[in-house]
Amino acid sequence: MFERLIAYLDSVADRDPSPRSRWEVLLYPGVLALGMHRIAHWLYGGGLFFLARVVNHFARFLTAIDIHPGARIGRNFFIDHGFSVIGETAEIGDNVTIYQCVTLGGTNPTNGIPGKRHPTLLDGVIVGSGAQIIGPVTIGQRARIGAAAVVIEDVPEGATMIGQKARSTLVAAETYQRQFMPYGTPCKDPCEPVVPRVDELEEQIAALKAEIDRLRAAEGQGPLPMPRRNSEAPQREHVPELGRGDRQDEVGNG
């Protein structure tokens, strides 16, 4: 057990060059939170849910990190700086690193146990500060989630995800008047209002072209030629830009 602790402290030092000794790593909020979570998870697995919650609340008071006692966490997990939330059905693999203010949040609270509501992070995942990973999605091995990214879909192995897309959805407001929506995110609802609109416009264009072709055929003309795409347009001849020396020569010759 002592050797495992030393190996864990060294793995933290490998990801954070600031500590001068292992004793210093022991005082990290993320290390303290993980140690207390191991105790809370053991109590939770034994059916001692109230005691598990007591340990969880004490750990949150000390570290500002909220890890639900039911969350499953692998080896060498490191939360840098804290202020993160990890939900009940979250699963975290080995050698995962999470920076501050990250949320592994859940959806569909009515599913309950054993409903899977929270993310799964496979081995070697790194999650940047402020990222929000919502719902029962899977983050592939060695994937990278950038700072402040919002992830509501599966991420393939080795991918790097950055940015967020906050936009109006096609979900009617009255749909959720009486139903709680965790984190305000309708993960399974259409969140790309531009896509159906573009599809509708393409259908209208195709119908108009078909009608024009029919009228042209009635007059003995061929189909309406389609405009060339940018890639098919003729390229303008490139005129090299005169350098400074060339301009001076022109001025002198003038």
PDB file of C-alpha atoms in Angstrom:
ATOM      1  CA  MET A   1       0.000   0.000   0.000  1.00  0.00           C
ATOM      2  CA  PHE A   2       2.846   2.395   0.828  1.00  0.00           C
ATOM      3  CA  GLU A   3       4.457   1.687  -2.546  1.00  0.00           C
ATOM      4  CA  ARG A   4       1.176   2.445  -4.322  1.00  0.00           C
ATOM      5  CA  LEU A   5       0.930   5.752  -2.460  1.00  0.00           C
ATOM      6  CA  ILE A   6       4.485   6.689  -3.458  1.00  0.00           C
ATOM      7  CA  ALA A   7       3.774   5.759  -7.077  1.00  0.00           C
ATOM      8  CA  TYR A   8       0.631   7.900  -7.037  1.00  0.00           C
ATOM      9  CA  LEU A   9       2.413  10.918  -5.559  1.00  0.00           C
ATOM     10  CA  ASP A  10       5.137  10.569  -8.180  1.00  0.00           C
ATOM     11  CA  SER A  11       2.515  10.415 -10.945  1.00  0.00           C
ATOM     12  CA  VAL A  12       1.087  13.708  -9.683  1.00  0.00           C
ATOM     13  CA  ALA A  13       4.545  15.279  -9.620  1.00  0.00           C
ATOM     14  CA  ASP A  14       5.062  14.154 -13.226  1.00  0.00           C
ATOM     15  CA  ARG A  15       2.025  16.221 -14.246  1.00  0.00           C
ATOM     16  CA  ASP A  16       2.725  19.230 -12.018  1.00  0.00           C
ATOM     17  CA  PRO A  17       6.321  20.469 -11.702  1.00  0.00           C
ATOM     18  CA  SER A  18       5.594  22.892  -8.840  1.00  0.00           C
ATOM     19  CA  PRO A  19       5.889  20.605  -5.754  1.00  0.00           C
ATOM     20  CA  ARG A  20       9.322  20.330  -4.160  1.00  0.00           C
ATOM     21  CA  SER A  21       8.604  17.098  -2.299  1.00  0.00           C
ATOM     22  CA  ARG A  22       6.058  14.316  -1.919  1.00  0.00           C
ATOM     23  CA  TRP A  23       4.938  15.857   1.373  1.00  0.00           C
ATOM     24  CA  GLU A  24       3.814  18.906  -0.544  1.00  0.00           C
ATOM     25  CA  VAL A  25       1.812  16.763  -2.971  1.00  0.00           C
ATOM     26  CA  LEU A  26      -0.019  15.218  -0.023  1.00  0.00           C
ATOM     27  CA  LEU A  27      -1.504  18.634   0.755  1.00  0.00           C
ATOM     28  CA  TYR A  28      -2.966  19.099  -2.718  1.00  0.00           C
ATOM     29  CA  PRO A  29      -6.777  19.461  -2.606  1.00  0.00           C
ATOM     30  CA  GLY A  30      -7.166  16.942  -5.415  1.00  0.00           C
ATOM     31  CA  VAL A  31      -5.058  14.370  -3.583  1.00  0.00           C
ATOM     32  CA  LEU A  32      -6.954  14.850  -0.317  1.00  0.00           C
ATOM     33  CA  ALA A  33     -10.296  14.670  -2.127  1.00  0.00           C
ATOM     34  CA  LEU A  34      -9.340  11.428  -3.867  1.00  0.00           C
ATOM     35  CA  GLY A  35      -8.131   9.840  -0.626  1.00  0.00           C
ATOM     36  CA  MET A  36     -11.366  10.679   1.159  1.00  0.00           C
ATOM     37  CA  HIS A  37     -13.377   9.534  -1.847  1.00  0.00           C
ATOM     38  CA  ARG A  38     -11.781   6.090  -1.561  1.00  0.00           C
ATOM     39  CA  ILE A  39     -13.181   5.872   1.972  1.00  0.00           C
ATOM     40  CA  ALA A  40     -16.591   7.231   0.962  1.00  0.00           C
ATOM     41  CA  HIS A  41     -16.783   4.860  -2.020  1.00  0.00           C
ATOM     42  CA  TRP A  42     -15.983   1.882   0.219  1.00  0.00           C
ATOM     43  CA  LEU A  43     -18.787   2.892   2.588  1.00  0.00           C
ATOM     44  CA  TYR A  44     -21.116   3.464  -0.346  1.00  0.00           C
ATOM     45  CA  GLY A  45     -20.374   0.014  -1.740  1.00  0.00           C
ATOM     46  CA  GLY A  46     -21.188  -1.480   1.653  1.00  0.00           C
ATOM     47  CA  GLY A  47     -24.597   0.150   1.738  1.00  0.00           C
ATOM     48  CA  LEU A  48     -23.605   2.747   4.347  1.00  0.00           C
ATOM     49  CA  PHE A  49     -24.899   5.612   2.251  1.00  0.00           C
ATOM     50  CA  PHE A  50     -25.335   8.114   5.081  1.00  0.00           C
ATOM     51  CA  LEU A  51     -21.787   7.644   6.375  1.00  0.00           C
ATOM     52  CA  ALA A  52     -20.499   7.854   2.818  1.00  0.00           C
ATOM     53  CA  ARG A  53     -22.275  11.193   2.448  1.00  0.00           C
ATOM     54  CA  VAL A  54     -20.775  12.428   5.718  1.00  0.00           C
ATOM     55  CA  VAL A  55     -17.269  11.706   4.434  1.00  0.00           C
ATOM     56  CA  ASN A  56     -18.173  13.272   1.087  1.00  0.00           C
ATOM     57  CA  HIS A  57     -19.395  16.494   2.710  1.00  0.00           C
ATOM     58  CA  PHE A  58     -16.324  16.721   4.925  1.00  0.00           C
ATOM     59  CA  ALA A  59     -14.070  16.268   1.889  1.00  0.00           C
ATOM     60  CA  ARG A  60     -15.974  18.946  -0.005  1.00  0.00           C
ATOM     61  CA  PHE A  61     -15.622  21.327   2.959  1.00  0.00           C
ATOM     62  CA  LEU A  62     -11.847  20.790   3.035  1.00  0.00           C
ATOM     63  CA  THR A  63     -11.106  20.753  -0.685  1.00  0.00           C
ATOM     64  CA  ALA A  64     -14.003  22.426  -2.573  1.00  0.00           C
ATOM     65  CA  ILE A  65     -14.199  19.259  -4.679  1.00  0.00           C
ATOM     66  CA  ASP A  66     -17.450  17.305  -4.828  1.00  0.00           C
ATOM     67  CA  ILE A  67     -17.009  13.658  -5.799  1.00  0.00           C
ATOM     68  CA  HIS A  68     -20.120  11.574  -5.330  1.00  0.00           C
ATOM     69  CA  PRO A  69     -19.383   8.449  -3.254  1.00  0.00           C
ATOM     70  CA  GLY A  70     -20.792   6.291  -6.050  1.00  0.00           C
ATOM     71  CA  ALA A  71     -18.343   7.500  -8.704  1.00  0.00           C
ATOM     72  CA  ARG A  72     -15.840   4.881  -9.893  1.00  0.00           C
ATOM     73  CA  ILE A  73     -12.294   6.179 -10.227  1.00  0.00           C
ATOM     74  CA  GLY A  74      -9.193   4.348 -11.477  1.00  0.00           C
ATOM     75  CA  ARG A  75      -5.535   4.687 -10.579  1.00  0.00           C
ATOM     76  CA  ASN A  76      -3.440   7.859 -10.631  1.00  0.00           C
ATOM     77  CA  PHE A  77      -6.408  10.197 -10.979  1.00  0.00           C
ATOM     78  CA  PHE A  78      -5.433  13.826 -10.419  1.00  0.00           C
ATOM     79  CA  ILE A  79      -7.586  16.931  -9.970  1.00  0.00           C
ATOM     80  CA  ASP A  80      -5.410  20.019 -10.209  1.00  0.00           C
ATOM     81  CA  HIS A  81      -6.547  23.023  -8.104  1.00  0.00           C
ATOM     82  CA  GLY A  82     -10.016  21.662  -7.354  1.00  0.00           C
ATOM     83  CA  PHE A  83     -13.480  23.267  -7.547  1.00  0.00           C
ATOM     84  CA  SER A  84     -14.790  20.369  -9.637  1.00  0.00           C
ATOM     85  CA  VAL A  85     -17.914  18.203  -9.521  1.00  0.00           C
ATOM     86  CA  ILE A  86     -18.081  14.490 -10.354  1.00  0.00           C
ATOM     87  CA  GLY A  87     -21.472  12.780 -10.405  1.00  0.00           C
ATOM     88  CA  GLU A  88     -22.689   9.484  -9.006  1.00  0.00           C
ATOM     89  CA  THR A  89     -22.526   7.289 -12.111  1.00  0.00           C
ATOM     90  CA  ALA A  90     -19.330   8.828 -13.495  1.00  0.00           C
ATOM     91  CA  GLU A  91     -16.569   6.363 -14.359  1.00  0.00           C
ATOM     92  CA  ILE A  92     -12.940   7.444 -14.637  1.00  0.00           C
ATOM     93  CA  GLY A  93     -10.097   5.282 -15.928  1.00  0.00           C
ATOM     94  CA  ASP A  94      -6.393   5.279 -15.087  1.00  0.00           C
ATOM     95  CA  ASN A  95      -4.028   8.263 -15.402  1.00  0.00           C
ATOM     96  CA  VAL A  96      -6.805  10.797 -15.962  1.00  0.00           C
ATOM     97  CA  THR A  97      -6.129  14.482 -15.261  1.00  0.00           C
ATOM     98  CA  ILE A  98      -8.795  17.098 -14.570  1.00  0.00           C
ATOM     99  CA  TYR A  99      -8.118  20.775 -14.042  1.00  0.00           C
ATOM    100  CA  GLN A 100     -10.149  23.241 -11.994  1.00  0.00           C
ATOM    101  CA  CYS A 101     -13.862  23.994 -12.334  1.00  0.00           C
ATOM    102  CA  VAL A 102     -14.714  20.879 -14.362  1.00  0.00           C
ATOM    103  CA  THR A 103     -18.156  19.287 -14.196  1.00  0.00           C
ATOM    104  CA  LEU A 104     -18.913  15.667 -15.010  1.00  0.00           C
ATOM    105  CA  GLY A 105     -22.661  16.187 -14.888  1.00  0.00           C
ATOM    106  CA  GLY A 106     -25.645  13.949 -15.353  1.00  0.00           C
ATOM    107  CA  THR A 107     -28.931  13.950 -17.242  1.00  0.00           C
ATOM    108  CA  ASN A 108     -32.242  12.111 -16.932  1.00  0.00           C
ATOM    109  CA  PRO A 109     -32.497  12.153 -13.123  1.00  0.00           C
ATOM    110  CA  THR A 110     -35.712  10.123 -13.227  1.00  0.00           C
ATOM    111  CA  ASN A 111     -33.761   7.049 -14.385  1.00  0.00           C
ATOM    112  CA  GLY A 112     -32.216   6.607 -10.950  1.00  0.00           C
ATOM    113  CA  ILE A 113     -30.000   3.699  -9.994  1.00  0.00           C
ATOM    114  CA  PRO A 114     -28.804   1.843 -12.047  1.00  0.00           C
ATOM    115  CA  GLY A 115     -29.477   4.457 -14.731  1.00  0.00           C
ATOM    116  CA  LYS A 116     -26.272   5.767 -16.303  1.00  0.00           C
ATOM    117  CA  ARG A 117     -26.451   9.565 -16.152  1.00  0.00           C
ATOM    118  CA  HIS A 118     -22.842  10.743 -16.022  1.00  0.00           C
ATOM    119  CA  PRO A 119     -19.800  10.575 -18.329  1.00  0.00           C
ATOM    120  CA  THR A 120     -17.196   7.856 -18.687  1.00  0.00           C
ATOM    121  CA  LEU A 121     -13.572   8.967 -19.078  1.00  0.00           C
ATOM    122  CA  LEU A 122     -11.237   6.255 -20.344  1.00  0.00           C
ATOM    123  CA  ASP A 123      -7.507   5.983 -19.619  1.00  0.00           C
ATOM    124  CA  GLY A 124      -5.221   8.949 -20.169  1.00  0.00           C
ATOM    125  CA  VAL A 125      -7.905  11.601 -20.697  1.00  0.00           C
ATOM    126  CA  ILE A 126      -7.057  15.240 -19.930  1.00  0.00           C
ATOM    127  CA  VAL A 127      -9.859  17.723 -19.227  1.00  0.00           C
ATOM    128  CA  GLY A 128      -9.046  21.439 -19.283  1.00  0.00           C
ATOM    129  CA  SER A 129     -10.275  23.990 -16.762  1.00  0.00           C
ATOM    130  CA  GLY A 130     -13.920  24.972 -16.913  1.00  0.00           C
ATOM    131  CA  ALA A 131     -14.933  22.144 -19.246  1.00  0.00           C
ATOM    132  CA  GLN A 132     -18.429  20.718 -18.905  1.00  0.00           C
ATOM    133  CA  ILE A 133     -19.015  17.087 -19.875  1.00  0.00           C
ATOM    134  CA  ILE A 134     -22.705  16.340 -19.598  1.00  0.00           C
ATOM    135  CA  GLY A 135     -24.625  13.097 -19.877  1.00  0.00           C
ATOM    136  CA  PRO A 136     -23.724   9.414 -20.304  1.00  0.00           C
ATOM    137  CA  VAL A 137     -21.094  10.079 -22.966  1.00  0.00           C
ATOM    138  CA  THR A 138     -17.778   8.281 -23.370  1.00  0.00           C
ATOM    139  CA  ILE A 139     -14.482  10.132 -23.734  1.00  0.00           C
ATOM    140  CA  GLY A 140     -12.021   7.887 -25.579  1.00  0.00           C
ATOM    141  CA  GLN A 141      -8.527   7.010 -24.417  1.00  0.00           C
ATOM    142  CA  ARG A 142      -5.963   9.830 -24.483  1.00  0.00           C
ATOM    143  CA  ALA A 143      -8.588  12.334 -25.641  1.00  0.00           C
ATOM    144  CA  ARG A 144      -8.126  16.000 -24.773  1.00  0.00           C
ATOM    145  CA  ILE A 145     -10.974  18.288 -23.747  1.00  0.00           C
ATOM    146  CA  GLY A 146     -10.006  21.950 -24.045  1.00  0.00           C
ATOM    147  CA  ALA A 147     -10.679  24.640 -21.461  1.00  0.00           C
ATOM    148  CA  ALA A 148     -14.322  25.769 -21.243  1.00  0.00           C
ATOM    149  CA  ALA A 149     -15.419  23.163 -23.803  1.00  0.00           C
ATOM    150  CA  VAL A 150     -18.938  21.761 -23.576  1.00  0.00           C
ATOM    151  CA  VAL A 151     -19.189  18.077 -24.500  1.00  0.00           C
ATOM    152  CA  ILE A 152     -22.538  16.319 -24.866  1.00  0.00           C
ATOM    153  CA  GLU A 153     -21.536  13.602 -27.359  1.00  0.00           C
ATOM    154  CA  ASP A 154     -19.021  10.754 -27.426  1.00  0.00           C
ATOM    155  CA  VAL A 155     -15.416  11.698 -28.150  1.00  0.00           C
ATOM    156  CA  PRO A 156     -13.242   9.260 -30.151  1.00  0.00           C
ATOM    157  CA  GLU A 157      -9.885   7.991 -28.962  1.00  0.00           C
ATOM    158  CA  GLY A 158      -7.075  10.529 -29.174  1.00  0.00           C
ATOM    159  CA  ALA A 159      -9.333  13.395 -30.288  1.00  0.00           C
ATOM    160  CA  THR A 160      -8.939  16.988 -29.109  1.00  0.00           C
ATOM    161  CA  MET A 161     -12.181  18.869 -28.463  1.00  0.00           C
ATOM    162  CA  ILE A 162     -12.238  22.657 -28.083  1.00  0.00           C
ATOM    163  CA  GLY A 163     -14.834  25.410 -27.924  1.00  0.00           C
ATOM    164  CA  GLN A 164     -18.501  25.558 -27.162  1.00  0.00           C
ATOM    165  CA  LYS A 165     -21.605  26.224 -29.193  1.00  0.00           C
ATOM    166  CA  ALA A 166     -24.324  28.055 -27.326  1.00  0.00           C
ATOM    167  CA  ARG A 167     -27.275  28.643 -29.647  1.00  0.00           C
ATOM    168  CA  SER A 168     -31.035  28.671 -29.764  1.00  0.00           C
ATOM    169  CA  THR A 169     -32.504  25.205 -30.160  1.00  0.00           C
ATOM    170  CA  LEU A 170     -35.673  23.914 -31.756  1.00  0.00           C
ATOM    171  CA  VAL A 171     -36.958  22.744 -28.376  1.00  0.00           C
ATOM    172  CA  ALA A 172     -40.164  24.552 -27.473  1.00  0.00           C
ATOM    173  CA  ALA A 173     -40.084  26.261 -24.084  1.00  0.00           C
ATOM    174  CA  GLU A 174     -43.386  24.736 -22.999  1.00  0.00           C
ATOM    175  CA  THR A 175     -41.896  21.260 -23.444  1.00  0.00           C
ATOM    176  CA  TYR A 176     -39.835  21.682 -20.290  1.00  0.00           C
ATOM    177  CA  GLN A 177     -42.154  23.796 -18.168  1.00  0.00           C
ATOM    178  CA  ARG A 178     -42.974  20.894 -15.864  1.00  0.00           C
ATOM    179  CA  GLN A 179     -39.910  18.741 -16.419  1.00  0.00           C
ATOM    180  CA  PHE A 180     -36.556  19.441 -14.812  1.00  0.00           C
ATOM    181  CA  MET A 181     -33.696  19.669 -17.307  1.00  0.00           C
ATOM    182  CA  PRO A 182     -30.265  19.082 -15.656  1.00  0.00           C
ATOM    183  CA  TYR A 183     -27.694  21.750 -16.512  1.00  0.00           C
ATOM    184  CA  GLY A 184     -30.202  23.255 -18.949  1.00  0.00           C
ATOM    185  CA  THR A 185     -28.953  20.936 -21.684  1.00  0.00           C
ATOM    186  CA  PRO A 186     -31.412  18.970 -23.865  1.00  0.00           C
ATOM    187  CA  CYS A 187     -28.758  16.486 -24.975  1.00  0.00           C
ATOM    188  CA  LYS A 188     -31.019  14.347 -27.145  1.00  0.00           C
ATOM    189  CA  ASP A 189     -32.982  17.191 -28.707  1.00  0.00           C
ATOM    190  CA  PRO A 190     -32.112  18.956 -31.980  1.00  0.00           C
ATOM    191  CA  CYS A 191     -29.472  21.561 -31.102  1.00  0.00           C
ATOM    192  CA  GLU A 192     -28.541  22.571 -34.675  1.00  0.00           C
ATOM    193  CA  PRO A 193     -31.393  24.790 -35.919  1.00  0.00           C
ATOM    194  CA  VAL A 194     -29.394  25.790 -39.011  1.00  0.00           C
ATOM    195  CA  VAL A 195     -29.199  22.234 -40.369  1.00  0.00           C
ATOM    196  CA  PRO A 196     -32.933  21.609 -40.928  1.00  0.00           C
ATOM    197  CA  ARG A 197     -33.297  25.103 -42.393  1.00  0.00           C
ATOM    198  CA  VAL A 198     -30.514  24.454 -44.918  1.00  0.00           C
ATOM    199  CA  ASP A 199     -32.113  21.117 -45.832  1.00  0.00           C
ATOM    200  CA  GLU A 200     -35.438  22.889 -46.403  1.00  0.00           C
ATOM    201  CA  LEU A 201     -33.812  25.498 -48.667  1.00  0.00           C
ATOM    202  CA  GLU A 202     -32.030  22.811 -50.688  1.00  0.00           C
ATOM    203  CA  GLU A 203     -35.345  21.019 -51.254  1.00  0.00           C
ATOM    204  CA  GLN A 204     -36.943  24.266 -52.428  1.00  0.00           C
ATOM    205  CA  ILE A 205     -34.059  24.974 -54.810  1.00  0.00           C
ATOM    206  CA  ALA A 206     -34.285  21.459 -56.253  1.00  0.00           C
ATOM    207  CA  ALA A 207     -38.054  21.867 -56.786  1.00  0.00           C
ATOM    208  CA  LEU A 208     -37.587  25.242 -58.510  1.00  0.00           C
ATOM    209  CA  LYS A 209     -34.872  23.851 -60.792  1.00  0.00           C
ATOM    210  CA  ALA A 210     -37.092  20.923 -61.750  1.00  0.00           C
ATOM    211  CA  GLU A 211     -39.907  23.328 -62.663  1.00  0.00           C
ATOM    212  CA  ILE A 212     -37.566  25.529 -64.715  1.00  0.00           C
ATOM    213  CA  ASP A 213     -36.194  22.487 -66.542  1.00  0.00           C
ATOM    214  CA  ARG A 214     -39.760  21.401 -67.350  1.00  0.00           C
ATOM    215  CA  LEU A 215     -40.620  24.821 -68.801  1.00  0.00           C
ATOM    216  CA  ARG A 216     -37.389  24.950 -70.812  1.00  0.00           C
ATOM    217  CA  ALA A 217     -38.028  21.460 -72.171  1.00  0.00           C
ATOM    218  CA  ALA A 218     -41.504  22.563 -73.299  1.00  0.00           C
ATOM    219  CA  GLU A 219     -39.846  25.342 -75.311  1.00  0.00           C
ATOM    220  CA  GLY A 220     -37.296  22.976 -76.788  1.00  0.00           C
ATOM    221  CA  GLN A 221     -34.426  24.181 -74.658  1.00  0.00           C
ATOM    222  CA  GLY A 222     -32.021  22.126 -72.628  1.00  0.00           C
ATOM    223  CA  PRO A 223     -31.794  21.937 -68.839  1.00  0.00           C
ATOM    224  CA  LEU A 224     -30.802  25.026 -66.918  1.00  0.00           C
ATOM    225  CA  PRO A 225     -27.015  25.037 -66.546  1.00  0.00           C
ATOM    226  CA  MET A 226     -25.913  25.074 -62.934  1.00  0.00           C
ATOM    227  CA  PRO A 227     -23.387  27.711 -61.808  1.00  0.00           C
ATOM    228  CA  ARG A 228     -19.872  26.495 -61.308  1.00  0.00           C
ATOM    229  CA  ARG A 229     -18.585  26.024 -57.801  1.00  0.00           C
ATOM    230  CA  ASN A 230     -15.703  28.053 -56.484  1.00  0.00           C
ATOM    231  CA  SER A 231     -13.357  25.112 -56.967  1.00  0.00           C
ATOM    232  CA  GLU A 232     -14.398  24.900 -60.647  1.00  0.00           C
ATOM    233  CA  ALA A 233     -14.152  28.636 -61.386  1.00  0.00           C
ATOM    234  CA  PRO A 234     -11.258  29.769 -63.586  1.00  0.00           C
ATOM    235  CA  GLN A 235      -8.262  30.894 -61.600  1.00  0.00           C
ATOM    236  CA  ARG A 236      -7.013  34.432 -62.050  1.00  0.00           C
ATOM    237  CA  GLU A 237      -3.474  34.759 -63.275  1.00  0.00           C
ATOM    238  CA  HIS A 238      -1.184  35.424 -60.363  1.00  0.00           C
ATOM    239  CA  VAL A 239       0.688  38.708 -60.648  1.00  0.00           C
ATOM    240  CA  PRO A 240       3.777  38.721 -58.456  1.00  0.00           C
ATOM    241  CA  GLU A 241       3.908  41.620 -56.054  1.00  0.00           C
ATOM    242  CA  LEU A 242       6.750  44.038 -56.611  1.00  0.00           C
ATOM    243  CA  GLY A 243       9.313  44.101 -53.870  1.00  0.00           C
ATOM    244  CA  ARG A 244      10.556  47.259 -52.241  1.00  0.00           C
ATOM    245  CA  GLY A 245      13.673  47.268 -54.374  1.00  0.00           C
ATOM    246  CA  ASP A 246      11.622  46.918 -57.580  1.00  0.00           C
ATOM    247  CA  ARG A 247       9.461  49.891 -56.597  1.00  0.00           C
ATOM    248  CA  GLN A 248      12.550  52.001 -55.979  1.00  0.00           C
ATOM    249  CA  ASP A 249      13.900  51.028 -59.416  1.00  0.00           C
ATOM    250  CA  GLU A 250      10.608  52.062 -61.032  1.00  0.00           C
ATOM    251  CA  VAL A 251      10.655  55.402 -59.239  1.00  0.00           C
ATOM    252  CA  GLY A 252      14.260  55.974 -60.280  1.00  0.00           C
ATOM    253  CA  ASN A 253      13.571  55.013 -63.895  1.00  0.00           C
ATOM    254  CA  GLY A 254      10.545  57.269 -63.941  1.00  0.00           C
TER     255      GLY A 254
END
